[in-house]
């Protein structure tokens, strides 16, 4: 463990000057300096600040969704309950304490279940009005009647799809697409609009037997950067991982980083600057960037190379326009004496790595000194209804968190919801799943790594925790973001729901 790592990181941050090219604007990349934090807060439109309390009062969709899905589980007995399913995780923190350590977390409330009967509208109506009138959750009464009705119909539609009643599902989807708008003031209506669109794709794919999405990677990367600018989640992933990699590279003079889905490479300028200013001198850095487009990979490599050159750091970039799980070890130009780091920021936009079992096997063969893994607390495994329940709760929370920060008519909010969150929802519901991909997906990678003899967990350090807390300090407490440390991991969520978990691992045969 590198001594004084946190001090080294922050001693250099004050000397950083933003580059003129937009992709390397350090404010957008996410350096957590005091000046950047102040600028981030001061740049929030006044309208957003004035509407924040209103938005927070309205945005209780995720609370209601969780209660509805729990009721659904009670009404539809499980054939096989998996207590380790991580469709959603709960952040156990008192309301007045934004950060704490926790050694254990309860299993998911939304475990595996299978329908044994058709759920009718009266089942949901009983739950809906008993909850609203019961007053057990103050947030429920703030949802408008139309939003509740739409969610009810969406749940009925999901059950119909799960039992292959596609005709009835199609009828309900026609009604949903006419009633729900992605531009609505209500978070519930926006969520329903995007879920209905994804479920329509699912029904069409089931009828036609096709499920091949066309992905505009430039559009996705642009939305990803916009999300990074307005939310702490991507910055959290970048800086906690960078700190773990920095500590693993201590006193190493030749290092190699494999990024399993590098996109625009926004994460790496921050790490490069720290490595270039180390007391023992900068290392030679080799980076292997994985992605789907050689054109985009080449452009990213050019940007990173130019940045490293300005820092006076020896650097080389190797693009591989394939998925990590579809290559063999000979395609990775790993040299003797290099210290290897593998970084994986997981998302649900598309399948970035290929088959899980071959991805795991290649990691074992490479024997990295550090694996930094940032996972969505969302499972891609299981049946359609499993994925629907988990994703409805997860993305209701994501939409709530955006609604607490951005006004309903904010163009950035619509851009993120349409180009990023909807694509993830569509991939999970219309594309993903064992029946469609022909393979089983691991529900939680950190559990799989822990279960294998090849890897051992490296607890996230206090320096990583400090980095994450600095990122969170850029957002006022009223926005509801919560940070939890426990089980060697760091978790960032919104209110009581964990959304992203960062962990680090090392191989027993590490270089």
JSON list of C-alpha atoms in Angstrom, two decimals, residues 257-263 265 267-268 287-291 341-345:
[
{"chain": "A", "resi": 257, "resn": "UNK", "atom": "CA", "xyz": [-3.38, -0.95, -18.02]},
{"chain": "A", "resi": 258, "resn": "UNK", "atom": "CA", "xyz": [-6.10, -2.89, -19.85]},
{"chain": "A", "resi": 259, "resn": "UNK", "atom": "CA", "xyz": [-9.39, -0.98, -20.05]},
{"chain": "A", "resi": 260, "resn": "UNK", "atom": "CA", "xyz": [-12.14, -3.42, -21.03]},
{"chain": "A", "resi": 261, "resn": "UNK", "atom": "CA", "xyz": [-14.30, -0.65, -22.55]},
{"chain": "A", "resi": 262, "resn": "UNK", "atom": "CA", "xyz": [-12.26, 2.53, -22.84]},
{"chain": "A", "resi": 263, "resn": "UNK", "atom": "CA", "xyz": [-14.78, 4.73, -24.73]},
{"chain": "A", "resi": 265, "resn": "UNK", "atom": "CA", "xyz": [-10.70, 7.48, -22.08]},
{"chain": "A", "resi": 267, "resn": "UNK", "atom": "CA", "xyz": [-10.70, 8.43, -16.71]},
{"chain": "A", "resi": 268, "resn": "UNK", "atom": "CA", "xyz": [-7.02, 8.30, -17.54]},
{"chain": "A", "resi": 287, "resn": "UNK", "atom": "CA", "xyz": [-2.38, 0.96, -22.28]},
{"chain": "A", "resi": 288, "resn": "UNK", "atom": "CA", "xyz": [-4.51, -1.58, -24.10]},
{"chain": "A", "resi": 289, "resn": "UNK", "atom": "CA", "xyz": [-7.91, -0.10, -24.96]},
{"chain": "A", "resi": 290, "resn": "UNK", "atom": "CA", "xyz": [-10.80, -2.43, -25.79]},
{"chain": "A", "resi": 291, "resn": "UNK", "atom": "CA", "xyz": [-13.82, -1.29, -27.78]},
{"chain": "A", "resi": 341, "resn": "UNK", "atom": "CA", "xyz": [-3.88, -3.54, -14.04]},
{"chain": "A", "resi": 342, "resn": "UNK", "atom": "CA", "xyz": [-7.26, -4.46, -15.52]},
{"chain": "A", "resi": 343, "resn": "UNK", "atom": "CA", "xyz": [-10.07, -1.93, -15.23]},
{"chain": "A", "resi": 344, "resn": "UNK", "atom": "CA", "xyz": [-13.74, -2.67, -15.85]},
{"chain": "A", "resi": 345, "resn": "UNK", "atom": "CA", "xyz": [-16.49, -0.09, -15.41]}
]
